[in-house]
Short mmCIF file of C-alpha atoms and ligand atoms in Angstrom, two decimals:
data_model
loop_
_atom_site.label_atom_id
_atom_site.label_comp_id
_atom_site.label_asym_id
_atom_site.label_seq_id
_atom_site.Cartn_x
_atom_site.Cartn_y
_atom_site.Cartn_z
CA UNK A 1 33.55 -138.96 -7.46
CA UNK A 2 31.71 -138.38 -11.07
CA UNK A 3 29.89 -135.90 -12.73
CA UNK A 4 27.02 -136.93 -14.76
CA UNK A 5 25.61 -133.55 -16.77
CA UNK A 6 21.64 -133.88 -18.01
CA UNK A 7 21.46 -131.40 -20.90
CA UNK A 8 18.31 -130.43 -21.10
CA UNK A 9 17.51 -131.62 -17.53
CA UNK A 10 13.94 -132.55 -18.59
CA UNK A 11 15.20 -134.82 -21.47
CA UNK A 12 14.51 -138.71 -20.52
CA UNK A 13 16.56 -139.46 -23.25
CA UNK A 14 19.60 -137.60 -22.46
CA UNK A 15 19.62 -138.86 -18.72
CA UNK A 16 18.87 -142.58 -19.66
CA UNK A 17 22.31 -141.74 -21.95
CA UNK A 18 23.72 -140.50 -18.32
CA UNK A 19 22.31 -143.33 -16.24
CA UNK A 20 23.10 -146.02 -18.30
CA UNK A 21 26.78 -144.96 -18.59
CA UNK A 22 27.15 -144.86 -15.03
CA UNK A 23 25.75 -148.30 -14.18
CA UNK A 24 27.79 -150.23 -16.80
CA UNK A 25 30.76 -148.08 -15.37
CA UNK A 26 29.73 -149.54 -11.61
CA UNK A 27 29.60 -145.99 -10.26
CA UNK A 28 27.43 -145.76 -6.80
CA UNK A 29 24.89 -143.43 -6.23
CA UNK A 30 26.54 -141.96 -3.34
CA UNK A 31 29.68 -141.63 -5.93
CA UNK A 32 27.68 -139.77 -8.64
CA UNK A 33 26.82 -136.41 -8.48
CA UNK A 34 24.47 -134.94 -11.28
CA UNK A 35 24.77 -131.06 -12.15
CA UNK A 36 21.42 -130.42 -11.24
CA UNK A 37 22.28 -131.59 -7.28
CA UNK A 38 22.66 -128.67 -4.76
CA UNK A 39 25.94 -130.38 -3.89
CA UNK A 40 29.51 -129.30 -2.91
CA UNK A 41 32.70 -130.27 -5.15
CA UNK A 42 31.18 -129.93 -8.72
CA UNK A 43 34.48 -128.95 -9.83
CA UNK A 44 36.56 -131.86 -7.98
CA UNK A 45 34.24 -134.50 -9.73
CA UNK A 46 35.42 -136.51 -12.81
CA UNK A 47 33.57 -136.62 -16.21
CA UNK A 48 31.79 -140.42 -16.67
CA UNK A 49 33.14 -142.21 -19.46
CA UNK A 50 31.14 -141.34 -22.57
CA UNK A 51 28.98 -144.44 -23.84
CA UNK A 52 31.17 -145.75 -26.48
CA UNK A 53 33.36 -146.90 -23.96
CA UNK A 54 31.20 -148.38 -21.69
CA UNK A 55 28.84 -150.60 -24.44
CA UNK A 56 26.56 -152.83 -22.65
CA UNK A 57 23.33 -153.67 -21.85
CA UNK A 58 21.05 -152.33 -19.60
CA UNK A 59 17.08 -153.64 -19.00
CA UNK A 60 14.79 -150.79 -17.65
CA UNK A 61 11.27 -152.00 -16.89
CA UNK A 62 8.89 -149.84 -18.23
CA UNK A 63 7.33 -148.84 -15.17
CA UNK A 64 10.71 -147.00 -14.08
CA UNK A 65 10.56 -145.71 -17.51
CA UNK A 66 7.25 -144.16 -17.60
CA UNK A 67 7.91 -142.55 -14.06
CA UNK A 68 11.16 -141.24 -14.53
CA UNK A 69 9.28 -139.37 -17.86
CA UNK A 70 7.62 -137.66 -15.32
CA UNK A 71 10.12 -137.06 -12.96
CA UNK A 72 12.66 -135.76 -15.16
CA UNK A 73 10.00 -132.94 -16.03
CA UNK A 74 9.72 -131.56 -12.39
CA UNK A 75 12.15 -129.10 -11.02
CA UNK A 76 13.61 -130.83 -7.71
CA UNK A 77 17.31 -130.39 -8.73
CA UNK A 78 17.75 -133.92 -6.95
CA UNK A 79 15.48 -135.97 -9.49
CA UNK A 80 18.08 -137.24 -11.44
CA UNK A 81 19.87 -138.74 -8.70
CA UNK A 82 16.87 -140.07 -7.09
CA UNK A 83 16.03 -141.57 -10.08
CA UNK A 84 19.48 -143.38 -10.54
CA UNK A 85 19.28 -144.36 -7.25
CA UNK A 86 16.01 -146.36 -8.54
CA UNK A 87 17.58 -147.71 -11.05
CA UNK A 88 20.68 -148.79 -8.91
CA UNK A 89 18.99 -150.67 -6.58
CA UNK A 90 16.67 -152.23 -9.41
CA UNK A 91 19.93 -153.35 -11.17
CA UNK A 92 21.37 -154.85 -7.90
CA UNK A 93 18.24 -157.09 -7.46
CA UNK A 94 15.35 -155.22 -6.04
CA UNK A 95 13.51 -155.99 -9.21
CA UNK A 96 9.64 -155.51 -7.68
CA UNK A 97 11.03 -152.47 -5.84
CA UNK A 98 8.83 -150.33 -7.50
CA UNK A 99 5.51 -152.25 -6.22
CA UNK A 100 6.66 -151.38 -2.36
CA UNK A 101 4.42 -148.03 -2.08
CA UNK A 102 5.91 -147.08 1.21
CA UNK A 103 9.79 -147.29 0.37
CA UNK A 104 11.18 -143.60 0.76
CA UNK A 105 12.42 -143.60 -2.59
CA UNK A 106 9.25 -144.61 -4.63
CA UNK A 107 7.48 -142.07 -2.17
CA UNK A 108 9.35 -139.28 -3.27
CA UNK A 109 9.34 -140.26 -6.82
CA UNK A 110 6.24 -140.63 -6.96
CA UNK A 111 5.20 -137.39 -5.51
CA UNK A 112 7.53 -135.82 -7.86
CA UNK A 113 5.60 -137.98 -10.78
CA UNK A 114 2.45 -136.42 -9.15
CA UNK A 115 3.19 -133.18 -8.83
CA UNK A 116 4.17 -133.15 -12.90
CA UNK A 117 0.78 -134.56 -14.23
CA UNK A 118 -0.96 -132.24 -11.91
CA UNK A 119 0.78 -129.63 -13.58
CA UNK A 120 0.53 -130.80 -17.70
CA UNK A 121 -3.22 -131.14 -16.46
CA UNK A 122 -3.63 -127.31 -15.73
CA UNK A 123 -1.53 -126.75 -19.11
CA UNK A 124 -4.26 -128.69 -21.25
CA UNK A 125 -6.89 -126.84 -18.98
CA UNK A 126 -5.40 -123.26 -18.86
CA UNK A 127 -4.01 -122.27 -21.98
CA UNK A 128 -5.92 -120.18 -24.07
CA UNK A 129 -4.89 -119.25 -27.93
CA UNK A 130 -5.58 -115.99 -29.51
CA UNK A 131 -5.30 -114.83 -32.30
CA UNK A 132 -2.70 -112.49 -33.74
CA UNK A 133 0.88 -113.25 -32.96
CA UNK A 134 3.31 -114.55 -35.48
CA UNK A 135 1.72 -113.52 -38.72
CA UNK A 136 -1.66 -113.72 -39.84
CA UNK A 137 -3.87 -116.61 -38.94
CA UNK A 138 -1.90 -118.34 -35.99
CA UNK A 139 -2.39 -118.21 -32.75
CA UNK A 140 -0.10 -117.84 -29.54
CA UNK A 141 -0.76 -118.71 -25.75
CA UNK A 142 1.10 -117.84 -22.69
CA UNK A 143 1.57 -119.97 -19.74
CA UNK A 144 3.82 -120.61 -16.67
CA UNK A 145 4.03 -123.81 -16.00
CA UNK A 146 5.58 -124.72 -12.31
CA UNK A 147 7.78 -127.37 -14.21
CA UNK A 148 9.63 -128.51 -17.08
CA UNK A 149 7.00 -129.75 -19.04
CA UNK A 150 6.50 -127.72 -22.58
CA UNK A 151 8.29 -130.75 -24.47
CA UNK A 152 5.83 -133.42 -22.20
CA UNK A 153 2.47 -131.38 -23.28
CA UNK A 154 3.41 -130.25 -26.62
CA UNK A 155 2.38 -133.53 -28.53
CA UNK A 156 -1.21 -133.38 -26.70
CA UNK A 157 -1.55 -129.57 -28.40
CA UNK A 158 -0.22 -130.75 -31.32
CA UNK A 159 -2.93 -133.40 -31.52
CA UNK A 160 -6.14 -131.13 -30.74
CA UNK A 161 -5.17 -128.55 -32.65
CA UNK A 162 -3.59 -130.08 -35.35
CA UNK A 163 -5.54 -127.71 -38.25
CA UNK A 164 -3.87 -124.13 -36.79
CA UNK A 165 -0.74 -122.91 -36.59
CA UNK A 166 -0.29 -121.89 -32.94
CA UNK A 167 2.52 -121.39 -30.36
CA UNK A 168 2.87 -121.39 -27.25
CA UNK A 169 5.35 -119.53 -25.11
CA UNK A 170 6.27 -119.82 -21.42
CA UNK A 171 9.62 -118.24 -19.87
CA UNK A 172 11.43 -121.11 -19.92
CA UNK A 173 10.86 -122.63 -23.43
CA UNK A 174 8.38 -122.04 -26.65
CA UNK A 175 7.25 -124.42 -29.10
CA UNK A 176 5.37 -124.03 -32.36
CA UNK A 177 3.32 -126.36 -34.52
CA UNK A 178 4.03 -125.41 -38.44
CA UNK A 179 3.68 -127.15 -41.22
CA UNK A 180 2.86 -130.23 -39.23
CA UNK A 181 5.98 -130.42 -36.93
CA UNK A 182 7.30 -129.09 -34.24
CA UNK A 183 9.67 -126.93 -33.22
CA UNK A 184 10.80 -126.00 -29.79
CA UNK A 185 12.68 -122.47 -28.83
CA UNK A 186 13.75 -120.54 -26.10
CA UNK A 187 11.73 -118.77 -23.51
CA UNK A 188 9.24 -115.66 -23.73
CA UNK A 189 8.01 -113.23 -21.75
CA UNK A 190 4.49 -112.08 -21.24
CA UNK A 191 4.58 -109.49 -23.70
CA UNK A 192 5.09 -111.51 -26.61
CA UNK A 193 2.22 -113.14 -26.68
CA UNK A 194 -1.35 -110.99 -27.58
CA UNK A 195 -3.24 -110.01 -24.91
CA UNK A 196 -6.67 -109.87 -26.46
CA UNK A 197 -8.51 -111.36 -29.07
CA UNK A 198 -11.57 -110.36 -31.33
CA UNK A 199 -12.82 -113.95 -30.42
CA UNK A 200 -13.10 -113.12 -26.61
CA UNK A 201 -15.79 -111.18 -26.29
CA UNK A 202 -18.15 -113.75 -27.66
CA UNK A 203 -16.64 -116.62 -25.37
CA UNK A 204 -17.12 -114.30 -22.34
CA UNK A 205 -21.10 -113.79 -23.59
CA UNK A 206 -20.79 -117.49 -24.40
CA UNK A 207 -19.15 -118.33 -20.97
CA UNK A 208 -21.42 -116.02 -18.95
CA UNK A 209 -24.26 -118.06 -20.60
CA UNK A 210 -23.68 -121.40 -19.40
CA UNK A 211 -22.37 -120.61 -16.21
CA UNK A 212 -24.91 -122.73 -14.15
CA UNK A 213 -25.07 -120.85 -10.34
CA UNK A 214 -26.59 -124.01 -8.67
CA UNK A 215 -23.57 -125.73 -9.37
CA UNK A 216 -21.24 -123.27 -7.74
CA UNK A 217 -19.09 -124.65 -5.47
CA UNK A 218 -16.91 -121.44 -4.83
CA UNK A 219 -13.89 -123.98 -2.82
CA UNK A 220 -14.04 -126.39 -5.37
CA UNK A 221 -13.48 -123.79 -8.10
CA UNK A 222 -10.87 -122.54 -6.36
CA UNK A 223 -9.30 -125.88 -6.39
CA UNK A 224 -9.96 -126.73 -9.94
CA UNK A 225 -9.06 -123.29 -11.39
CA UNK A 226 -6.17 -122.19 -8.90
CA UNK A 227 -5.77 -117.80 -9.53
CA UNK A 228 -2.43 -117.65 -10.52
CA UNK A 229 -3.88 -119.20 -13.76
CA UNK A 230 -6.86 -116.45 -13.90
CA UNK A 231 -4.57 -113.97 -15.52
CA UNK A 232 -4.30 -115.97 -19.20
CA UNK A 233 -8.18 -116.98 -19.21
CA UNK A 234 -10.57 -114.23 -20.74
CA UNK A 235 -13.71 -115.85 -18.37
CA UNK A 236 -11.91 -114.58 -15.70
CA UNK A 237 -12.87 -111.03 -15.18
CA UNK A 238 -16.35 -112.53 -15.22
CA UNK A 239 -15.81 -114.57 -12.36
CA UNK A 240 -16.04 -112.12 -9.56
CA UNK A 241 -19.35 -110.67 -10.57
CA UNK A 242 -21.08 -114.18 -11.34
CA UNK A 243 -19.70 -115.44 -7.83
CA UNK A 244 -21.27 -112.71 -6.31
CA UNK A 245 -24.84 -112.63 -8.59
CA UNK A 246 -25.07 -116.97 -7.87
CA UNK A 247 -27.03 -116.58 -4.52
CA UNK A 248 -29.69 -114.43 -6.35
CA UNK A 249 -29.73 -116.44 -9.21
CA UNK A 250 -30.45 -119.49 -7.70
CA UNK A 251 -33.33 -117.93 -5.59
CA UNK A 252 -34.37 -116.71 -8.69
CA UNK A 253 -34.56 -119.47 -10.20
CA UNK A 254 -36.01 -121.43 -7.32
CA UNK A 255 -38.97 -119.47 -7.10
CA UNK A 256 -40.19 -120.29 -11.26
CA UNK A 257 -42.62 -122.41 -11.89
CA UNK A 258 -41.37 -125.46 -13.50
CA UNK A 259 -41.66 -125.39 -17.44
CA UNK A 260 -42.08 -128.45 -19.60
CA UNK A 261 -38.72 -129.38 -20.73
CA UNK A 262 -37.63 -128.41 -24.34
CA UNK A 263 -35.70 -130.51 -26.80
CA UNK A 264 -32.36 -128.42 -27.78
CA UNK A 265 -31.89 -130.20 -31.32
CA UNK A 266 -34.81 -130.36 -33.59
CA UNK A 267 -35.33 -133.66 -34.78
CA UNK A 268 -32.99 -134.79 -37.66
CA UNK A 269 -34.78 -136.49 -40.75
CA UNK A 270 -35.19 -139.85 -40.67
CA UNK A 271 -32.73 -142.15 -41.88
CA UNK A 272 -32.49 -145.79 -42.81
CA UNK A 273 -30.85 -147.51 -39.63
CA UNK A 274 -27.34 -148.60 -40.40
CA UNK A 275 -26.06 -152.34 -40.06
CA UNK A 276 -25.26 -153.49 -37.19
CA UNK A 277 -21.54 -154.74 -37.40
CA UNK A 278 -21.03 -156.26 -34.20
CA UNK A 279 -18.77 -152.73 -33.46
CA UNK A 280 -18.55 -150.45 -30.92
CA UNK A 281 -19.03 -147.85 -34.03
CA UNK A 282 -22.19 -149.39 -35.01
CA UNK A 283 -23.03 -149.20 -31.41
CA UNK A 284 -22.80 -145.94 -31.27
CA UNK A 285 -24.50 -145.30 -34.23
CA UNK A 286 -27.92 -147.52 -33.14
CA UNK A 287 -27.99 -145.48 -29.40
CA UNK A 288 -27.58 -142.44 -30.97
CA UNK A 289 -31.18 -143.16 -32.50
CA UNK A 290 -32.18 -145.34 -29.39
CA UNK A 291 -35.74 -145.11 -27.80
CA UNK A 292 -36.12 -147.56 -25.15
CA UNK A 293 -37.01 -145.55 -22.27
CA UNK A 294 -38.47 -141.94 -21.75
CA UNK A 295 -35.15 -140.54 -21.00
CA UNK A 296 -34.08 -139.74 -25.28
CA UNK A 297 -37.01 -137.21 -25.43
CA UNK A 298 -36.17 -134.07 -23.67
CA UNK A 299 -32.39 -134.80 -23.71
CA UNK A 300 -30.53 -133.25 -26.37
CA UNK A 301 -28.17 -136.44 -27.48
CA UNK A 302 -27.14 -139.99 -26.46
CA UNK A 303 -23.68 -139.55 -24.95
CA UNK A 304 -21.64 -142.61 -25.67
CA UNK A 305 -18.55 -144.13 -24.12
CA UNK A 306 -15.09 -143.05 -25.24
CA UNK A 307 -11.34 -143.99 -25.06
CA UNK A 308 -9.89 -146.75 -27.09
CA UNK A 309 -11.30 -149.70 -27.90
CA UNK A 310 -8.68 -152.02 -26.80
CA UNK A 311 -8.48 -149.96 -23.35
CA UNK A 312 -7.66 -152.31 -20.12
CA UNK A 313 -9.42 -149.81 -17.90
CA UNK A 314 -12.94 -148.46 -18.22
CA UNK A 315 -15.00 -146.30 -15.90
CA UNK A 316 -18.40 -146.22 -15.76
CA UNK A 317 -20.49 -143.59 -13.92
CA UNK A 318 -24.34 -143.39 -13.97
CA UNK A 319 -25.42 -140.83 -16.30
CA UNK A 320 -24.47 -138.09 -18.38
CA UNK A 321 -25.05 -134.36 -17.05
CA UNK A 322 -26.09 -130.76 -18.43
CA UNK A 323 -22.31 -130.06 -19.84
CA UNK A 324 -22.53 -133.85 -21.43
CA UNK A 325 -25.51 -133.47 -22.98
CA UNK A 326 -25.26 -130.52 -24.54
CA UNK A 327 -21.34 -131.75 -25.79
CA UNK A 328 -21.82 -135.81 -26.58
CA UNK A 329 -19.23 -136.88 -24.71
CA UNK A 330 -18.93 -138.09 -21.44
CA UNK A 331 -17.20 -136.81 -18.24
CA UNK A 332 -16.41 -133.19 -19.28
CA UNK A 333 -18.30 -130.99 -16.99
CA UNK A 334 -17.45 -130.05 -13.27
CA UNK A 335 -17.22 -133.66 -12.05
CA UNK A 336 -15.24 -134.70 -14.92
CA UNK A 337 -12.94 -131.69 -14.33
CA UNK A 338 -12.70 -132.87 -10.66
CA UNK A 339 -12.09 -136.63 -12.73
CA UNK A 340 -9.31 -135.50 -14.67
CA UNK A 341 -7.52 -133.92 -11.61
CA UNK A 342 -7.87 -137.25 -9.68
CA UNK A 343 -6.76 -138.82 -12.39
CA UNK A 344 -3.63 -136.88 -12.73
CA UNK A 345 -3.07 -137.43 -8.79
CA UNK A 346 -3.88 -141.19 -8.95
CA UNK A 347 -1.21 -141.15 -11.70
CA UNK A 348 -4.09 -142.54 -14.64
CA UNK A 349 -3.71 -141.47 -18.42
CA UNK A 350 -7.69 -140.44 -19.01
CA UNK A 351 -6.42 -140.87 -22.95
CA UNK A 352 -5.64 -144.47 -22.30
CA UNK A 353 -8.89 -145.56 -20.51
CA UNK A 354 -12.13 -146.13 -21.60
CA UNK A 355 -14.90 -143.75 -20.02
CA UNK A 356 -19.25 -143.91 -20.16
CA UNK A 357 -22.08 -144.50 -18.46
CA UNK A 358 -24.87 -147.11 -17.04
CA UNK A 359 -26.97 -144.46 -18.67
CA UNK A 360 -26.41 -142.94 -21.94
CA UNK A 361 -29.29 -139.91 -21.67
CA UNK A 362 -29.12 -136.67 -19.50
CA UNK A 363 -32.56 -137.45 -17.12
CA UNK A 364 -33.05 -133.89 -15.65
CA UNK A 365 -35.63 -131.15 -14.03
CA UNK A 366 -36.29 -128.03 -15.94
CA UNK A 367 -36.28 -125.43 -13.84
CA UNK A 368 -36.54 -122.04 -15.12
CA UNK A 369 -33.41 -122.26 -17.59
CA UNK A 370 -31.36 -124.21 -15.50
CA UNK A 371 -31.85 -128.13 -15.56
CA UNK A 372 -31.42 -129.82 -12.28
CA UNK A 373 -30.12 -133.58 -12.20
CA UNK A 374 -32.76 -136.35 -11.17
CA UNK A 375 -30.97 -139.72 -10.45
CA UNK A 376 -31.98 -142.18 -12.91
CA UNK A 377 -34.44 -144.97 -12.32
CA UNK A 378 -33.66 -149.25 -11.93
CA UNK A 379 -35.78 -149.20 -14.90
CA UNK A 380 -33.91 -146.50 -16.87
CA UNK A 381 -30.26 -148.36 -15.96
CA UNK A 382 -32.07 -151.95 -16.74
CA UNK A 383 -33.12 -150.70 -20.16
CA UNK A 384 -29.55 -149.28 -20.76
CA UNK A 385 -28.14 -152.18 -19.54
CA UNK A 386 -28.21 -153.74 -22.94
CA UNK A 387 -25.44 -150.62 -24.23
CA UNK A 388 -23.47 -151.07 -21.10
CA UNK A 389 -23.18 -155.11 -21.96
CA UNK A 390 -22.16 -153.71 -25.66
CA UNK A 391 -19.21 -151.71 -24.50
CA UNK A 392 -17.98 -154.04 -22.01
CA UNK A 393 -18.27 -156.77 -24.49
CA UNK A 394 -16.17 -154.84 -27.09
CA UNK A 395 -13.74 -153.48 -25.19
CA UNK A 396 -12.91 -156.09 -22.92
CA UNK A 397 -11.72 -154.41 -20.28
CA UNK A 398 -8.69 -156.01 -17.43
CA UNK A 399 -10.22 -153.38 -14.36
CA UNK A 400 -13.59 -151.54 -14.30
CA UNK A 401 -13.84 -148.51 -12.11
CA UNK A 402 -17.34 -148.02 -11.02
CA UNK A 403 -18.22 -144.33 -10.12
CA UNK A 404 -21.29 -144.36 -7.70
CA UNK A 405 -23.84 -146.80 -6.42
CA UNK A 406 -25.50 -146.32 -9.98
CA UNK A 407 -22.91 -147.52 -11.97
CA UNK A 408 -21.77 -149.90 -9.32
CA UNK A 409 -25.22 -151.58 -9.84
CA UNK A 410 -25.50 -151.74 -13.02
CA UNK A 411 -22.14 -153.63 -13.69
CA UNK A 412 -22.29 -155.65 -10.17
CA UNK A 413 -25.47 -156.12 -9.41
CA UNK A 414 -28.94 -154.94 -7.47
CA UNK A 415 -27.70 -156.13 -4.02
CA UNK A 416 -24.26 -154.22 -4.32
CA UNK A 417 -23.89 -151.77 -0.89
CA UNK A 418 -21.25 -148.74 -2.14
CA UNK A 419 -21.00 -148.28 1.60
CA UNK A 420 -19.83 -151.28 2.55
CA UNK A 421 -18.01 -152.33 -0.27
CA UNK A 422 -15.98 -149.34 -1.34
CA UNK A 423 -12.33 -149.90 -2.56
CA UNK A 424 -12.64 -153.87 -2.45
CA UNK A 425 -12.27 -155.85 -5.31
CA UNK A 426 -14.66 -157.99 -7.46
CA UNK A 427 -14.27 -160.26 -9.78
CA UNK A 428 -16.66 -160.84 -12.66
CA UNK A 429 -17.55 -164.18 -14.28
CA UNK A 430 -15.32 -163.88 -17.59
CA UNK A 431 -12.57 -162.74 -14.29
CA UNK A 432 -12.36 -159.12 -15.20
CA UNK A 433 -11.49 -157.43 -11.81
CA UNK A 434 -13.96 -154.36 -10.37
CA UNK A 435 -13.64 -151.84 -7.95
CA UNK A 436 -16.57 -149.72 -6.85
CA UNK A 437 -15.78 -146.23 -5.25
CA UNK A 438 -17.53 -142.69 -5.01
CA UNK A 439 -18.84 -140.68 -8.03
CA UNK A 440 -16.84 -137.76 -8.67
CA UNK A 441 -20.13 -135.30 -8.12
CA UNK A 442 -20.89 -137.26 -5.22
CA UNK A 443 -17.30 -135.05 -4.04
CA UNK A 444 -18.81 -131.60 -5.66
CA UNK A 445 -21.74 -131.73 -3.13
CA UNK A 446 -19.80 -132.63 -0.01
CA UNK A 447 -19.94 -129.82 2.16
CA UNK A 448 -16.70 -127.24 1.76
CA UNK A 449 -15.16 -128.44 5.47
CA UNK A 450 -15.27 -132.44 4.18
CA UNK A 451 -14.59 -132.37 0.43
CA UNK A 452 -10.48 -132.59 0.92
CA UNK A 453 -11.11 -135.70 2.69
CA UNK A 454 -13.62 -136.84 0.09
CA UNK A 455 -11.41 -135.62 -2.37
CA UNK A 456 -8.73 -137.60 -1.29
CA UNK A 457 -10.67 -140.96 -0.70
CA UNK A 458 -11.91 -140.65 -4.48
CA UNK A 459 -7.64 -140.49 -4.99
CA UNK A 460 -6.96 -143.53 -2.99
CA UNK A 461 -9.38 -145.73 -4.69
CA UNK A 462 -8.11 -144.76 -8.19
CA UNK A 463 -4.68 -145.28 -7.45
CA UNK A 464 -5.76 -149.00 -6.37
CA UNK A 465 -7.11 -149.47 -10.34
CA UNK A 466 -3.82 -147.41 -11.21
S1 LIG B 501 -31.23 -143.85 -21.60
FE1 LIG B 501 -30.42 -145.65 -22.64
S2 LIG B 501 -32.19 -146.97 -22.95
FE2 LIG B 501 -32.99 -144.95 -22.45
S3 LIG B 501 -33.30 -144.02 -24.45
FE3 LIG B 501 -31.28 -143.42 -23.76
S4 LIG B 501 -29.89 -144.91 -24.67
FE4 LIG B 501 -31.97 -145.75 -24.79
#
C-alpha cells in the first residue's frame, strides 16, 4: 500500500505531481491511499517514489483536466482518489470514459465539479469590499466559502478590480491584490475584516431604490441569495422590510394611471457616424445610434451582445430588461442571475460564451415608476434581425442556445414550436448546431410549487450545449 500526500489539497498542480507518479509507478487505485481519505493504516502505507525516479510520460485529456480543477477545490476528502481512479481507468483504455454520463464515477465527479462552481458563483456574487482595512485606501471582504476555492476565484477579483488594492479573507485562506500580484495567506476570522463602510449607506438608499416589488419572487430570492450569505451584504437589513412593503407597493402602483414613458439619458450631441469596419466593434458602435423601429425612443440604451468574439457558444434571448437597460449589458438582472446559476450547474463558463439578444432595446410599460415588460413584436425582432445576422456572422459560433420562443424565432425561424421542439437539435445551413429551450424569466414567473422542476429543465437543456 502507498501514500500519496496533496499539499495544499486544492492544488491541481501538486496532485497531477501525485497522480502522475503513481501511474508511471503502476500503483492501483485500490493500492493508493491519499491523506485526505478517511481511511485506516495511514501509518502502514509507503511513501510513492518521488518523480525523478519515475520520469515518463503521461497524456491527460483536457476534459479530465478541467474537471479535476474543480474537483480538487471541493472538500470531499475522497476527491483525490476518485479522481485517480479517473485517470486510471482512462490510462488503461477507457479513453471516451468521460462522455458516459451515467458511470458512477463521472457522476460523482461531476457533482463534486458542480457543487464547486455553484460555490465560486456565490463568491463573485456575495462578496462585498469596504473600505478601511489594511491601510488607507484598500479594501477587505469577508466570506465563507463551503470549499476550497480562494486560489480558483482569486484571478476573477483580480481581473474586476484590478485598479484597488483589496483583500479578501475567509477562515481558511486570504489573498491580496498589491502592486498588481497576488499574494495568498493564511486564514482570518470575522473580525479582521471592517464591518461597515462610509460607502454603505448610499448603496442601501441606492439598493432600496431599484428594488422593483413586481418582480419579487420571495422563493426564488431565497434560492439566488441563500441567508447564510445575508450577514456580509449591507442590502440585507433592507430585505425584511421591502419583502414585507412589496404587496402594497405593487397595489400601489397598480392603481396609477399610466404616464408617458420618459427617456433616462438626454440625448447626446450628434456625432459623425463612424466607419463601418466589417467588426463586431463597429457594430456596436452603429446600434448604439440605431433607429429602425420605435423601440430606441423611450429606452435608455441599445444593449449589445457580449463575450468573446471567437466564442463557440452564444445565447441569444429576446430582449433586454429594466436592469439591462439601465446597465448596457445583457443578462444581468434577476433572470440573468438565475442564468449564471444554471450556468454554474450545467457546468458552462458565462466568460467563455457569447451572450445578446434578438432584440437589442428594452420595449416596456410605464407604470407609475416601475416599467413592466411587453414582449416584443415580429416586426420589432424582423427589424433587429439585421444585428442578430451581424453577431452571428462575426462570431461564428459551433452551438447557439436559444432562450425562449423569441429568440428561438428569430435565429430558427417563424414556424419554430418551443413546445414541441425543446432540447432537440438543429442544424443551420452554414451547419452550426442549435438548441432551443426555456427563457430564464420564463422560470422567475413559474409559480413557487413548479419552479424547481422548471428550474431544473432549464439545467438539463444547458448541460446538452455544455
Ligand atoms: S430594437 Fe433593434 S431595430 Fe429597433 S431600434 Fe433598437 S437596435 Fe434598432
Amino acid at each position: 500500500m502507498h501514500l500519496a500526500v496533496v499539499e495544499p489539497g486544492w492544488s491541481l498542480e501538486a496532485w497531477r505531481e501525485r497522480a502522475r507518479a503513481a501511474l508511471l509507478a503502476g500503483v492501483a487505485p485500490e493500492h493508493l491511499q491519499w491523506d485526505g481519505d478517511a481511511q485506516q493504516g495511514l501509518a502502514l502505507a509507503s511513501p510513492l517514489p518521488e518523480a525523478p525516479e519515475a520520469q515518463g510520460r503521461v497524456t491527460v485529456p483536457a476534459a479530465l483536466l478541467e474537471l479535476a480543477g474543480a474537483v480538487v477545490c471541493h472538500r470531499d476528502p475522497g476527491r483525490h482518489a476518485l479522481l485517480y481512479r479517473l485517470l486510471w481507468r482512462i490510462a488503461r483504455g477507457e479513453r471516451r470514459l468521460l462522455e458516459r454520463a451515467t458511470d458512477p464515477d463521472v457522476v460523482a465527479a461531476a457533482a463534486l465539479a458542480a457543487a464547486v462552481r455553484r460555490d465560486c458563483h456565490k463568491m463573485k456574487a456575495f462578496v462585498r469590499f469596504r473600505e478601511g482595512g489594511g491601510g488607507e485606501g484598500a479594501y477587505v471582504a469577508w466570506f465563507e466559502p463551503d470549499h476550497w476555492i480562494v486560489d480558483r476565484v482569486a484571478p476573477f477579483f483580480a481581473k474586476r478590480f484590478a485598479g484597488m488594492r483589496w483583500a479578501i479573507l475567509t477562515p481558511y485562506r486570504s489573498v491580496r491584490w498589491e502592486g498588481g500580484a497576488l499574494a495568498f495567506g493564511p486564514g482570518a476570522v470575522r473580525a479582521d475584516a471592517p464591518a461597515e463602510d462610509a460607502q454603505e449607506d448610499l448603496w442601501r438608499t441606492y439598493y432600496a431604490s431599484i428594488f422593483n416589488p413586481a418582480r419579487l419572487n420571495p422563493t426564488m430570492m431565497r434560492q439566488e441569495m441563500p441567508q447564510k450569505y445575508w450577514k456580509g451584504l449591507p442590502e440585507a437589513e433592507l430585505l425584511p422590510s421591502l419583502l414585507r412593503d412589496a404587496g402594497r407597493r405593487v397595489r400601489d402602483m397598480a392603481e396609477r394611471e399610466a404616464q408617458a414613458p420618459r427617456r433616462r439619458i438626454p440625448a447626446r450631441p450628434a456625432e459623425a457616424p463612424p466607419t463601418d469596419d466589417g467588426s463586431l466593434a463597429a457594430a456596436r458602435v452603429l446600434a448604439a445610434g440605431c433607429q429602425r423601429c420605435p423601440l430606441w425612443e423611450p429606452a435608455t440604451q441599445t444593449v449589445w451582445g457580449e463575450g468573446p468574439e471567437d466564442a463557440r457558444l452564444m445565447f441569444v434571448g429576446e430582449q433586454p430588461g429594466d436592469a439591462e437597460d439601465l446597465t448596457g449589458r445583457p443578462f444581468v438582472g434577476p433572470a440573468g442571475a438565475l442564468l449564471d446559476r444554471a450556468f454554474a450547474d450545467a457546468g458552462i463558463d458565462r466568460s467563455a460564451a457569447y451572450l445578446t439578444n434578438a432584440v437589442k432595446h428594452f420595449r416596456f410599460q410605464q407604470r407609475g415608476k416601475a416599467r413592466l415588460h411587453q414582449r416584443p413584436t415580429t416586426g420589432h425582432v424582423n427589424a433587429c434581425h439585421a444585428w442578430l445576422r451581424r453577431e452571428l456572422a462575426t462570431v461564428r459560433p459551433e452551438v447557439i442556445v436559444c432562450l425562449g420562443a423569441t429568440a428561438a424565432a428569430a435565429v430558427l425561424g417563424a414556424g419554430f414550436s418551443l413546445l414541441e421542439e425543446r432540447g432537440t437539435w438543429h442544424q443551420l445551413g452554414n451547419g452550426v448546431r442549435v438548441l432551443a429551450t426555456v427563457h430564464p424569466a420564463w422560470v422567475l414567473r413559474q409559480p413557487a410549487a413548479a419552479q424547481g422542476a422548471a428550474y431544473r429543465g432549464l439545467v438539463d437543456d444547458l448541460r446538452l450545449a455544455a
